[in-house]
PDB file of C-alpha atoms in Angstrom:
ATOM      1  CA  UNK A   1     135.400 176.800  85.382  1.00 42.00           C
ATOM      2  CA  UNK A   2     136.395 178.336  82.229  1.00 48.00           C
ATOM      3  CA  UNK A   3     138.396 182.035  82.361  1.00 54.00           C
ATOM      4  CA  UNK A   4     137.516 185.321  81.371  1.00 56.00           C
ATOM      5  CA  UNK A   5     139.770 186.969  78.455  1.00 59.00           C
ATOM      6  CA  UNK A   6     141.035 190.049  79.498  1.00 56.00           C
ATOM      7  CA  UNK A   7     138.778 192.949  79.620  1.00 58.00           C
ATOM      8  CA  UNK A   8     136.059 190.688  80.132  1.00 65.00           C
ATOM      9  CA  UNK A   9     133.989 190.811  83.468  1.00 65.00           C
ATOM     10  CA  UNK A  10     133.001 187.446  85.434  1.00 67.00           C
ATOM     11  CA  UNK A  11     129.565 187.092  86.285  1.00 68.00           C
ATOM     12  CA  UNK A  12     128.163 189.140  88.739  1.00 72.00           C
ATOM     13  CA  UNK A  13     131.515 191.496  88.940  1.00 77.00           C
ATOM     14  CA  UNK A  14     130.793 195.392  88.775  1.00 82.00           C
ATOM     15  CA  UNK A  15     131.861 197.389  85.645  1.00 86.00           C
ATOM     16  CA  UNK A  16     134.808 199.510  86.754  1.00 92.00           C
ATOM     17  CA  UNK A  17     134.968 202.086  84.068  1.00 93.00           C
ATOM     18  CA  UNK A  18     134.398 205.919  84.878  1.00 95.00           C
ATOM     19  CA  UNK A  19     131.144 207.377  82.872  1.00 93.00           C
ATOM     20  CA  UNK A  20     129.754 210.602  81.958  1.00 94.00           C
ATOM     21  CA  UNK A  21     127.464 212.343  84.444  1.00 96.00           C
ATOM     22  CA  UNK A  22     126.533 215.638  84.959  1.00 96.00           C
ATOM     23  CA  UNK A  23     124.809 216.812  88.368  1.00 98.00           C
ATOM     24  CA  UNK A  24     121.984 219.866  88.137  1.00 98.00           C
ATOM     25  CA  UNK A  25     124.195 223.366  89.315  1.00 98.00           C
ATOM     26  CA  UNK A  26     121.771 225.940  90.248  1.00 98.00           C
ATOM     27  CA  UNK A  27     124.095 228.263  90.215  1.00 98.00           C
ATOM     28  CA  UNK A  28     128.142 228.749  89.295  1.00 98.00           C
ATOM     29  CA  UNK A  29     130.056 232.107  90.172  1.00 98.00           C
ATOM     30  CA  UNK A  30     133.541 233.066  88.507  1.00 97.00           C
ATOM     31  CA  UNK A  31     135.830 234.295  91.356  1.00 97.00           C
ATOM     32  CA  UNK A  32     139.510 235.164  89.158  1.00 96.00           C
ATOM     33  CA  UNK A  33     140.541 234.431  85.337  1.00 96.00           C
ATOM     34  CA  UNK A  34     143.979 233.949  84.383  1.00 95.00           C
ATOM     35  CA  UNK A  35     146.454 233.045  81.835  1.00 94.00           C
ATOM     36  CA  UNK A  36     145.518 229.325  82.376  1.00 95.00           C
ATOM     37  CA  UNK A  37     143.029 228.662  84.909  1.00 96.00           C
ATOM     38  CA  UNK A  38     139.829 229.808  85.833  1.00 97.00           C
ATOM     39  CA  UNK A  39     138.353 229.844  89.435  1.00 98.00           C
ATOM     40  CA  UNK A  40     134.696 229.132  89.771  1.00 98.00           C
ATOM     41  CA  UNK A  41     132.222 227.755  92.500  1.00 98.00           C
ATOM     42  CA  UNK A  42     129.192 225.733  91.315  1.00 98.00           C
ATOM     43  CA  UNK A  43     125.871 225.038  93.744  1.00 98.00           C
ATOM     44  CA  UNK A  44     125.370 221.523  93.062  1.00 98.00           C
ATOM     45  CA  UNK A  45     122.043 219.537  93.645  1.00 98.00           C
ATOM     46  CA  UNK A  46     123.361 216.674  95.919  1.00 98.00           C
ATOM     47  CA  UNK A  47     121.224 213.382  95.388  1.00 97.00           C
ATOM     48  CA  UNK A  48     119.552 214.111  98.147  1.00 97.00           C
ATOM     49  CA  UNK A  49     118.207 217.339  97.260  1.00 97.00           C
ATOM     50  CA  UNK A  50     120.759 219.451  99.537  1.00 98.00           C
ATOM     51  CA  UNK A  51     122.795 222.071  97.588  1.00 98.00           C
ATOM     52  CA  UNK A  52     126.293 222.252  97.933  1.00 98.00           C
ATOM     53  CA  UNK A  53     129.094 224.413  96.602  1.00 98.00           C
ATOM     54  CA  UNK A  54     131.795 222.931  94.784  1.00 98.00           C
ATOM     55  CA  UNK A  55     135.028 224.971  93.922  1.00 98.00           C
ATOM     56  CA  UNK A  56     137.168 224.160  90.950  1.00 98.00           C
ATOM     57  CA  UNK A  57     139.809 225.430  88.682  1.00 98.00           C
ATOM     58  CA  UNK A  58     139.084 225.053  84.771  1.00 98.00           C
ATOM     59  CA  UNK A  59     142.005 224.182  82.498  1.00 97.00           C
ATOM     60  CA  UNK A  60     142.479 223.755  78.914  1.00 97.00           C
ATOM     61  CA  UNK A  61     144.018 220.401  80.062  1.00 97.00           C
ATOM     62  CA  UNK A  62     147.326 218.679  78.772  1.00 98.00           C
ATOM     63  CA  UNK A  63     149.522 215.720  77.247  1.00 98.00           C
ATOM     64  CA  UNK A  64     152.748 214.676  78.037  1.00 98.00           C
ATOM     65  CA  UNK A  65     155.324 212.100  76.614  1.00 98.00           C
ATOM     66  CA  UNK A  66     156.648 209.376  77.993  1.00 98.00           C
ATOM     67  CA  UNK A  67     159.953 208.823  75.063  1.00 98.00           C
ATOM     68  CA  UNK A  68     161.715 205.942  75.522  1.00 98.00           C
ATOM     69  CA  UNK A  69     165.085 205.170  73.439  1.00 98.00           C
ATOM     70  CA  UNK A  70     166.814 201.874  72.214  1.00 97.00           C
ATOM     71  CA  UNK A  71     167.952 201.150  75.328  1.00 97.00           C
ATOM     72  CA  UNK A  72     164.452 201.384  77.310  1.00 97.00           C
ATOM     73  CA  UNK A  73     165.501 204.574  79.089  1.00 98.00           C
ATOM     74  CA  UNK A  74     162.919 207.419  79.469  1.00 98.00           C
ATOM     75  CA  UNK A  75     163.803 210.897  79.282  1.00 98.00           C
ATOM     76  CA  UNK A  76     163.253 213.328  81.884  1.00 98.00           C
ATOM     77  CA  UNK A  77     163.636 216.757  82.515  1.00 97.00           C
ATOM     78  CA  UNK A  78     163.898 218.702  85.878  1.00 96.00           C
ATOM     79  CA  UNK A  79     161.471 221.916  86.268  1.00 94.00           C
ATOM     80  CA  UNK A  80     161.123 224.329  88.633  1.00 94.00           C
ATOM     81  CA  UNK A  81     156.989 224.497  90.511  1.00 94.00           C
ATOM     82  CA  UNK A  82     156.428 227.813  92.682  1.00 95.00           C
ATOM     83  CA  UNK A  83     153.199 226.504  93.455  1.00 95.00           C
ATOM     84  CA  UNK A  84     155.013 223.247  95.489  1.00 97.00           C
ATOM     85  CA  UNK A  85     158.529 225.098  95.952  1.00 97.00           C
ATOM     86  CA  UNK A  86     160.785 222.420  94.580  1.00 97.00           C
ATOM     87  CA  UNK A  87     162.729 221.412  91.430  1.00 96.00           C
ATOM     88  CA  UNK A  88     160.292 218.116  89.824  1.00 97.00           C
ATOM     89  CA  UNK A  89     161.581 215.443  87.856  1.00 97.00           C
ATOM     90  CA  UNK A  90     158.730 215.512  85.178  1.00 98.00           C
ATOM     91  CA  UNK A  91     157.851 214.327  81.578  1.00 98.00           C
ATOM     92  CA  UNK A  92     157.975 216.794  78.738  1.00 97.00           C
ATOM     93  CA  UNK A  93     154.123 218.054  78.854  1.00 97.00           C
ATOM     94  CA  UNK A  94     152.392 221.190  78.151  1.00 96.00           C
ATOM     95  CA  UNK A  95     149.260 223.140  77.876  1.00 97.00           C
ATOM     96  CA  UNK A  96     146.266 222.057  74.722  1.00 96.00           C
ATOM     97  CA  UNK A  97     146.589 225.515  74.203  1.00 93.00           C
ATOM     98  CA  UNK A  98     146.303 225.277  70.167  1.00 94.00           C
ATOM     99  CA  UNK A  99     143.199 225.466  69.016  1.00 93.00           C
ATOM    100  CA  UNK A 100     141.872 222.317  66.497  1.00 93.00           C
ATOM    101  CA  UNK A 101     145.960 220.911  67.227  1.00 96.00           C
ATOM    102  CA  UNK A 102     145.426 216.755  67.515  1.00 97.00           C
ATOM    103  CA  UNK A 103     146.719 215.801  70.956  1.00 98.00           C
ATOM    104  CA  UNK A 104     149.646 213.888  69.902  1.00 97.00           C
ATOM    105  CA  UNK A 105     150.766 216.707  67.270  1.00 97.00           C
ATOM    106  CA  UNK A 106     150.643 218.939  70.615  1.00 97.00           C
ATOM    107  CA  UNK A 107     152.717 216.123  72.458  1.00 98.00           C
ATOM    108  CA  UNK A 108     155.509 215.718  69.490  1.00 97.00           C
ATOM    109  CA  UNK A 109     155.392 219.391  69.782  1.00 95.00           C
ATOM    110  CA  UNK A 110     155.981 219.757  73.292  1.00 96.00           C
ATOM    111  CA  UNK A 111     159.012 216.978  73.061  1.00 96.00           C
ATOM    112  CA  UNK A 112     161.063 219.586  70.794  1.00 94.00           C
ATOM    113  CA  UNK A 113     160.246 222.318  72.531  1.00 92.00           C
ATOM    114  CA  UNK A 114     160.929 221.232  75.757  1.00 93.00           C
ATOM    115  CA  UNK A 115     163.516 218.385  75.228  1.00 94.00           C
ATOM    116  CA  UNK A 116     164.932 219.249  71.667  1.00 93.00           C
ATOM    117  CA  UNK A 117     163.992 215.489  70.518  1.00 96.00           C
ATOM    118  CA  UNK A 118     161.394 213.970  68.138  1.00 97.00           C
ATOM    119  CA  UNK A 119     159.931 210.308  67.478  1.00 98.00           C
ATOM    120  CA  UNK A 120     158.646 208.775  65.043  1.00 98.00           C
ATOM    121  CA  UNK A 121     156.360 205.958  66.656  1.00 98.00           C
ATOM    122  CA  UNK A 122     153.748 207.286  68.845  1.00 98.00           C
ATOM    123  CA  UNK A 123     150.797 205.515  70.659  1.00 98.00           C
ATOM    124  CA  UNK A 124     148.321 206.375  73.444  1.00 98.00           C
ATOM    125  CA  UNK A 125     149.663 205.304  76.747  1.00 98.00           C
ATOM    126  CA  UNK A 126     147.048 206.491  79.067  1.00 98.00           C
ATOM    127  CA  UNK A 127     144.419 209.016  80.116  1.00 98.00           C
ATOM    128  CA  UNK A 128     143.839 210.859  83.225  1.00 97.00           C
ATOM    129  CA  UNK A 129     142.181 213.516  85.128  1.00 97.00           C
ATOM    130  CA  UNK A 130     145.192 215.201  87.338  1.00 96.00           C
ATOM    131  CA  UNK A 131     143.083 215.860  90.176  1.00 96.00           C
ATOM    132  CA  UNK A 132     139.219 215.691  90.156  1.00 97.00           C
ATOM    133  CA  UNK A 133     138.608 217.089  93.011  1.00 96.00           C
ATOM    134  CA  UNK A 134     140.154 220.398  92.479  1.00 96.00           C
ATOM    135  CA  UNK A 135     140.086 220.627  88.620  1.00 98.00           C
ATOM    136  CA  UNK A 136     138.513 219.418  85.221  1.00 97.00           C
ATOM    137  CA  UNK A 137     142.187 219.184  83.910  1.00 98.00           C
ATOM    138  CA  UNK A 138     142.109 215.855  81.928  1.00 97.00           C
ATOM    139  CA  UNK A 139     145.471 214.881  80.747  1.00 98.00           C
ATOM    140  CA  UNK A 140     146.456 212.338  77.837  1.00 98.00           C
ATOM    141  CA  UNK A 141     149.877 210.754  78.135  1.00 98.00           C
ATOM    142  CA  UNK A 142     151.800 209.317  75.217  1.00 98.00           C
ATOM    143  CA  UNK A 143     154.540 207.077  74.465  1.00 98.00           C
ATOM    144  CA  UNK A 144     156.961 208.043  72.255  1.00 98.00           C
ATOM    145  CA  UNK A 145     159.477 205.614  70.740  1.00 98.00           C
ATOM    146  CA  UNK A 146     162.268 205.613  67.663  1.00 98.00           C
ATOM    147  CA  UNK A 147     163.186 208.738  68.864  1.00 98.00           C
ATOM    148  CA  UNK A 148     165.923 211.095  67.881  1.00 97.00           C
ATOM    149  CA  UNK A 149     167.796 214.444  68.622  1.00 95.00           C
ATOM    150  CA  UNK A 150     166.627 217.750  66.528  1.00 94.00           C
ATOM    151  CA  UNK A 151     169.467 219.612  65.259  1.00 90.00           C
ATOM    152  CA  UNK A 152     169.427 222.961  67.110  1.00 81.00           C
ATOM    153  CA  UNK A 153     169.424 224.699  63.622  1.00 80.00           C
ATOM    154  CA  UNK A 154     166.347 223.307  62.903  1.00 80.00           C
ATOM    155  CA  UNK A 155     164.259 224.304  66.390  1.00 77.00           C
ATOM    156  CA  UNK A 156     163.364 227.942  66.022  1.00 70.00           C
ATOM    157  CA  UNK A 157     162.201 229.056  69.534  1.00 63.00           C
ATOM    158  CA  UNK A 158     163.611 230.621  72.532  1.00 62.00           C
ATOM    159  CA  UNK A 159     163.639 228.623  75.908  1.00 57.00           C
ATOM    160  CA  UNK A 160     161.844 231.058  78.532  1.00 61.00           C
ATOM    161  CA  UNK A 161     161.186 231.483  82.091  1.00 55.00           C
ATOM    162  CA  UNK A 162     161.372 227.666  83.962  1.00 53.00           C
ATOM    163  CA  UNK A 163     162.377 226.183  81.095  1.00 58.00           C
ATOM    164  CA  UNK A 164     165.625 227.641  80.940  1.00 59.00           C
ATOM    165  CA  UNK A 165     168.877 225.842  81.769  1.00 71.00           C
ATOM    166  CA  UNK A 166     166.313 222.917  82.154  1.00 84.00           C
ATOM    167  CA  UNK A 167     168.202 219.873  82.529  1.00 91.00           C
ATOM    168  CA  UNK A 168     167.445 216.724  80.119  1.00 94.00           C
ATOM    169  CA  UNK A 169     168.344 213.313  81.172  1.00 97.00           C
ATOM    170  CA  UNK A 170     168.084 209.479  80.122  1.00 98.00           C
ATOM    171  CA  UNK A 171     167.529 206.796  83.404  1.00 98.00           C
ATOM    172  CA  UNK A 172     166.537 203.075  82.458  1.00 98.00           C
ATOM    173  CA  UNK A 173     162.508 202.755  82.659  1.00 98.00           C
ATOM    174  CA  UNK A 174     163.004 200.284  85.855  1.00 98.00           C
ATOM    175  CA  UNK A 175     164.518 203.009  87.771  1.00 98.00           C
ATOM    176  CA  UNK A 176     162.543 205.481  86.935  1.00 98.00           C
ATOM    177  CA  UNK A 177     159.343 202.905  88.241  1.00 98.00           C
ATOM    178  CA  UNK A 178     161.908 202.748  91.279  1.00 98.00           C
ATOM    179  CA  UNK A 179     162.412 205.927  92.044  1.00 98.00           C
ATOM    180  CA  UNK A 180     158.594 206.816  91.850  1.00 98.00           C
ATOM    181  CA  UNK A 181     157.604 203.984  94.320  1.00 98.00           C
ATOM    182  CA  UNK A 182     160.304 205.320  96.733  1.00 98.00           C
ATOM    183  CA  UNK A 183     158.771 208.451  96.589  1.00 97.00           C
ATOM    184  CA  UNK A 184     161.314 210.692  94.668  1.00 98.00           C
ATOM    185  CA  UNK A 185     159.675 211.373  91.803  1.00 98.00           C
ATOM    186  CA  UNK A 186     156.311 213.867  92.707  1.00 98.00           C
ATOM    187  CA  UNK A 187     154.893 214.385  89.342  1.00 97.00           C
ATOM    188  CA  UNK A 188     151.400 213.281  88.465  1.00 97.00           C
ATOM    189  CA  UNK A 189     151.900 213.027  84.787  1.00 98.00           C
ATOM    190  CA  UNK A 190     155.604 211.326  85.328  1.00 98.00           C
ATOM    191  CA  UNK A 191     154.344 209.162  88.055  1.00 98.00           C
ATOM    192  CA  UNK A 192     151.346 207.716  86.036  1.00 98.00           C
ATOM    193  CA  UNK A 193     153.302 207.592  82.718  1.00 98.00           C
ATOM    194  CA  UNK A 194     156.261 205.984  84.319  1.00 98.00           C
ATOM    195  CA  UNK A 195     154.246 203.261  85.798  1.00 98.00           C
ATOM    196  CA  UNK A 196     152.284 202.373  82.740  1.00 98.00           C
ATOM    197  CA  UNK A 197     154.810 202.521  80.385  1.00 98.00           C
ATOM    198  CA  UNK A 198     156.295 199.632  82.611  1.00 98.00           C
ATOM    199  CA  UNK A 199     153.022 197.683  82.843  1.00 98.00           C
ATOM    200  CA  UNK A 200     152.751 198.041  78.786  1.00 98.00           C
ATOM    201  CA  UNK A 201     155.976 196.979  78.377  1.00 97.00           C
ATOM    202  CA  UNK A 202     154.875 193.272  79.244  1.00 97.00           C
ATOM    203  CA  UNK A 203     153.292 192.505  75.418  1.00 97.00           C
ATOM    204  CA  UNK A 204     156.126 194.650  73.710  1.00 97.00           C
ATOM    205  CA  UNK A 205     153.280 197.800  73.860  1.00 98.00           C
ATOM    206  CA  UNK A 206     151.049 195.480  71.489  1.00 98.00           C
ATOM    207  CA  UNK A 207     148.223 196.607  73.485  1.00 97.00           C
ATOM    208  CA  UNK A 208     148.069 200.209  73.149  1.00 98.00           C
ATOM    209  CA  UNK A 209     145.451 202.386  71.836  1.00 98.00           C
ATOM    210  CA  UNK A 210     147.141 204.492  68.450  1.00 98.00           C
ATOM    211  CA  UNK A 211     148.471 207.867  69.035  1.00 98.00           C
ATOM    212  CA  UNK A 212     144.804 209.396  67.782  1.00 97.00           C
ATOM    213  CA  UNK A 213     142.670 207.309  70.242  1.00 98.00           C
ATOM    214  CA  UNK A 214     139.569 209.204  70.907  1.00 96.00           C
ATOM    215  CA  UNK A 215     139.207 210.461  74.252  1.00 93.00           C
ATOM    216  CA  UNK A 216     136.127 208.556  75.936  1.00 84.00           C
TER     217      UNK A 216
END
């Protein structure tokens, strides 16, 4: 019996990959609109012809950076989340708040801005919707290697808000994967991007998409 290569299915094996699809709403009502999200409830046509309301929060979405140095440690910073009420142990993300911005210019952006550090190899490390249920936030998270410090002279912006005194730090990549299995890292973004930095780390990243992988 001769193997599959990988990303090929066997025969008779279902194809897991999420697709497009886009139930009749007979209705959608905007409850609040804020600096970020929007809070809406759609009447959705169920397949069985029952209607249904569905409440969601609509986001510009977001990217995030998983930088890794010479030494295969990944840098962190520590942010405070009223929503959760606790100090989180993230990766430097933000907002696609720019308007036409390419994703990864918004990541390299957000990695000075939040973590005073640029890189100079960048590739696609994985997408993600941060919770369906609840939002269309979609998320793209990068890696970011051959990375360096920005000279402070050369940053230009003022640290606001949670991002002040925000601590940066450097922990080896298999901690970090150790520390989110345990349970002590919380964050979505830094969970997922943790984890598959570690799996892509297998082939030496050979296998990942470039930094201006279309979104599927």
């Amino acid at each position: 019996m001769s193997a599959t290569e990988p990303g090929e299915r066997a025969a008779g094996e279902p194809e897991v990959r999420d697709a497009p699809e886009d139930w009749k709403v007979v209705s959608s009502a905007e409850h609040f609109r804020g600096r970020v999200i929007t809070a809406v409830t759609d009447a959705v046509v169920m397949p069985d012809g029952e209607v249904v309301n569905r409440d969601y929060a609509v986001h510009p979405g977001s990217v995030a950076v998983v930088a890794l140095d010479d030494q295969n440690r990944v840098l962190m910073i520590r942010q405070y989340r009223h929503p959760v009420r606790r100090l989180l142990w993230e990766l430097p993300a933000g907002l696609r708040d720019v308007e036409g911005e390419p994703l990864h210019v918004g990541a390299a952006r957000e990695l000075a801005e939040e973590a005073s550090y640029r890189a100079a190899t960048w590739h696609t490390l994985v997408d993600a919707f941060t919770s369906p249920g609840m939002t269309d936030e979609r998320t793209r998270i990068f890696l970011a290697r051959d990375v360096s410090p920005i000279p402070e002279a050369e940053l230009g912006f003022v640290h606001r808000h949670e991002e002040v005194d925000m601590p940066v730090v450097w922990i080896p990549l298999s901690d970090a994967v150790r520390r989110a299995m345990e349970g002590m890292i919380h964050n979505s973004q830094a969970v997922a991007g943790i984890l598959a930095a570690y799996a892509a780390s297998a082939d030496g990243f050979a296998s990942l998409r470039p930094a201006d992988a279309p979104e599927a």
